[in-house]
Short mmCIF file of C-alpha atoms in Angstrom, two decimals:
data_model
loop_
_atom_site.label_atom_id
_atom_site.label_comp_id
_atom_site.label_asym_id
_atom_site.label_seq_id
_atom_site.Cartn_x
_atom_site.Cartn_y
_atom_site.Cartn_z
CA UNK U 116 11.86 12.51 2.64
CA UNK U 117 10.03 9.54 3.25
CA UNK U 118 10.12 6.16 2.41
CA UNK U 119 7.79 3.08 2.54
CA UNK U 120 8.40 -0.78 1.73
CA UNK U 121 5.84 -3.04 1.44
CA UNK U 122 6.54 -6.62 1.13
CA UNK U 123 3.95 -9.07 1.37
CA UNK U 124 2.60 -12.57 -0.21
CA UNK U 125 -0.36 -12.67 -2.66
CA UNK U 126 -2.44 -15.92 -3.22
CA UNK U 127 -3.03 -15.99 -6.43
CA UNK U 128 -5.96 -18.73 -8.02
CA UNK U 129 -5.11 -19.16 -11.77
CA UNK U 130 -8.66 -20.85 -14.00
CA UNK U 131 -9.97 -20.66 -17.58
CA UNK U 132 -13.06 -18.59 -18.16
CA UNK U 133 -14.33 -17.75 -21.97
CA UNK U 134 -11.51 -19.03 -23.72
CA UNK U 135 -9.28 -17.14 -21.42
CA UNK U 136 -6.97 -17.66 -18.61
CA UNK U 137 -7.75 -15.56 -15.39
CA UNK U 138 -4.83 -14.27 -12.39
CA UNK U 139 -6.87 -13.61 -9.11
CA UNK U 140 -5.02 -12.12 -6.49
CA UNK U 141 -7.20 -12.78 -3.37
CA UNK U 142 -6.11 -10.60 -0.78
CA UNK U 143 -6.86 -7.32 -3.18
CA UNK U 144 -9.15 -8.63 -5.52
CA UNK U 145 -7.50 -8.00 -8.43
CA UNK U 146 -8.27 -9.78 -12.19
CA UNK U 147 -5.41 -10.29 -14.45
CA UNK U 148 -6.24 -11.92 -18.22
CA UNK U 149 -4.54 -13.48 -21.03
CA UNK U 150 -4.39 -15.77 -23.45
CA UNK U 151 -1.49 -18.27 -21.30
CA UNK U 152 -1.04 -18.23 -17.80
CA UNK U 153 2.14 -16.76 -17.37
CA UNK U 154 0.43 -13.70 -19.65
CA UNK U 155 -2.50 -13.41 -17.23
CA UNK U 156 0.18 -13.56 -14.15
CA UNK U 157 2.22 -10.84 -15.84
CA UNK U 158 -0.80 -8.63 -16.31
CA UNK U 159 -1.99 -9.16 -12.41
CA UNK U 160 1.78 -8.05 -11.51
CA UNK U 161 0.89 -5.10 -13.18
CA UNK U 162 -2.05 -4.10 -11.86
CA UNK U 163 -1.11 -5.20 -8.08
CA UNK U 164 2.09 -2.55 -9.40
CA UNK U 165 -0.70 0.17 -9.96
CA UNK U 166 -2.58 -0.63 -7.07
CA UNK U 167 0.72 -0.30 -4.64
CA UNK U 168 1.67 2.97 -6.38
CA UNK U 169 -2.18 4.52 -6.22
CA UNK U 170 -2.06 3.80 -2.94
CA UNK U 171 1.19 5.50 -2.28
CA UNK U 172 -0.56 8.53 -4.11
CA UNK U 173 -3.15 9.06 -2.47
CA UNK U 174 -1.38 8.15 1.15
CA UNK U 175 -4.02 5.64 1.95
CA UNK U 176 -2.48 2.06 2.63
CA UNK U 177 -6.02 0.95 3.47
CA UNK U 178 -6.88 1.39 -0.86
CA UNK U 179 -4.64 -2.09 -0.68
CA UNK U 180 -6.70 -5.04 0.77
CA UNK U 181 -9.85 -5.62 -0.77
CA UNK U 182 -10.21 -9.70 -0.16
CA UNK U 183 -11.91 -11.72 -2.98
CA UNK U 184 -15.59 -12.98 -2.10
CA UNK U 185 -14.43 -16.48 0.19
CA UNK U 186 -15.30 -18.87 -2.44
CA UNK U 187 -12.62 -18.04 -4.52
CA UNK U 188 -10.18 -18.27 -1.22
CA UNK U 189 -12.14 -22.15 -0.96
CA UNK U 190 -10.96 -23.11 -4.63
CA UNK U 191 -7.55 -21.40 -4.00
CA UNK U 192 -7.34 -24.37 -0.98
CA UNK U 193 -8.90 -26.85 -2.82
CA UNK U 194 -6.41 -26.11 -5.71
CA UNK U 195 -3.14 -25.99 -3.31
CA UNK U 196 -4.10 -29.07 -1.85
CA UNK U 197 -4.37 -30.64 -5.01
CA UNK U 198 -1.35 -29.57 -6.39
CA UNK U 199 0.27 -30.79 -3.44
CA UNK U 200 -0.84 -34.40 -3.66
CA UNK U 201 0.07 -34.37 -7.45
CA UNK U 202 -3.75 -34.37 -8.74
CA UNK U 203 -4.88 -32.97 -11.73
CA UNK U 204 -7.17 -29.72 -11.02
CA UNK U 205 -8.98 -27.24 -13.28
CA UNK U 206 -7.98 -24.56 -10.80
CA UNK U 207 -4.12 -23.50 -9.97
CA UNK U 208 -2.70 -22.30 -6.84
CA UNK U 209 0.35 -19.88 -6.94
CA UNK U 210 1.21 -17.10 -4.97
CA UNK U 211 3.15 -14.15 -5.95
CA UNK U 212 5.62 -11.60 -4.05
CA UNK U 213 4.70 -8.12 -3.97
CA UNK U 214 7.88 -5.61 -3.41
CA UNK U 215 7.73 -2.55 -3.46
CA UNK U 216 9.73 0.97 -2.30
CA UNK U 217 8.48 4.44 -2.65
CA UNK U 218 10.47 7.45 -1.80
CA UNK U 219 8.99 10.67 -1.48
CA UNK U 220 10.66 14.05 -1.67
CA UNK U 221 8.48 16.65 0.14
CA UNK U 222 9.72 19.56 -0.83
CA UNK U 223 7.83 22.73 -1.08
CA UNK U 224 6.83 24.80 -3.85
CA UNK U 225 8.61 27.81 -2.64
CA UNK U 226 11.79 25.67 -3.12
CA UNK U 227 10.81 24.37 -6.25
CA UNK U 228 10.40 28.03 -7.98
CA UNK U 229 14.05 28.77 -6.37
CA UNK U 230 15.35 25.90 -8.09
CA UNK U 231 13.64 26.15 -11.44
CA UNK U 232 14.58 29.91 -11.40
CA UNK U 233 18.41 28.76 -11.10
CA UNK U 234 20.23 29.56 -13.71
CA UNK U 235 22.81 26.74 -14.80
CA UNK U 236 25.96 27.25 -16.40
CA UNK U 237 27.61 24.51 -18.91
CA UNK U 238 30.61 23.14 -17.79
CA UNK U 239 33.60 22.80 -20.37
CA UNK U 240 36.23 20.88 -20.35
#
């Protein structure tokens, strides 16, 4: 059995784009959309969820950071510092918490025909 955490901090630069609000999670380049913010955050957690667990699949922790093209890291800084003296901004920092656990069972298939070959009896009370 194995088991893996990951637990790390996303920047995340929220703007509008065709009617539309946009997620951005710079340190794996990942797009979430929707029609609010909040729905364009919830759809980034999602994918950054799909990402982890692909990753975990395929046993490859290097499928999770692909950073965003450095301009969009500039406007995530230009947007934090805003934010932090109170200005108004088009662009919105926010960051978001990734956390994650994966256990895997490696068990062979030998043992896995044993098992599925068992035969169970019901229990009665």
């Amino acid at each position: 059995m194995e088991t893996h955490l990951y637990d790390f901090h996303l920047r995340v630069l929220l703007y509008e784009e065709d009617g539309e609000w946009v997620a951005h999670a710079l340190e794996m380049d990942l797009l979430g959309y929707g029609k609010t913010e909040n729905a364009a955050v919830k759809d980034l957690q999602g994918l950054v969820e799909a990402q982890l667990s692909f990753a975990r699949q395929k046993n490859d922790d290097t499928l999770l950071a692909f950073p965003a093209p450095k301009e969009f890291f500039d406007r995530w800084e230009i947007a934090h510092t805003a934010a932090l003296k109170k200005q108004v901004f088009p662009d919105r920092s926010a960051k978001l918490e990734a956390r994650a656990i994966f256990i895997s069972l490696n068990t062979s298939l030998r043992n896995m025909e044993k098992i599925s070959r068992r035969k169970f009896e019901p229990v009665t009370g």
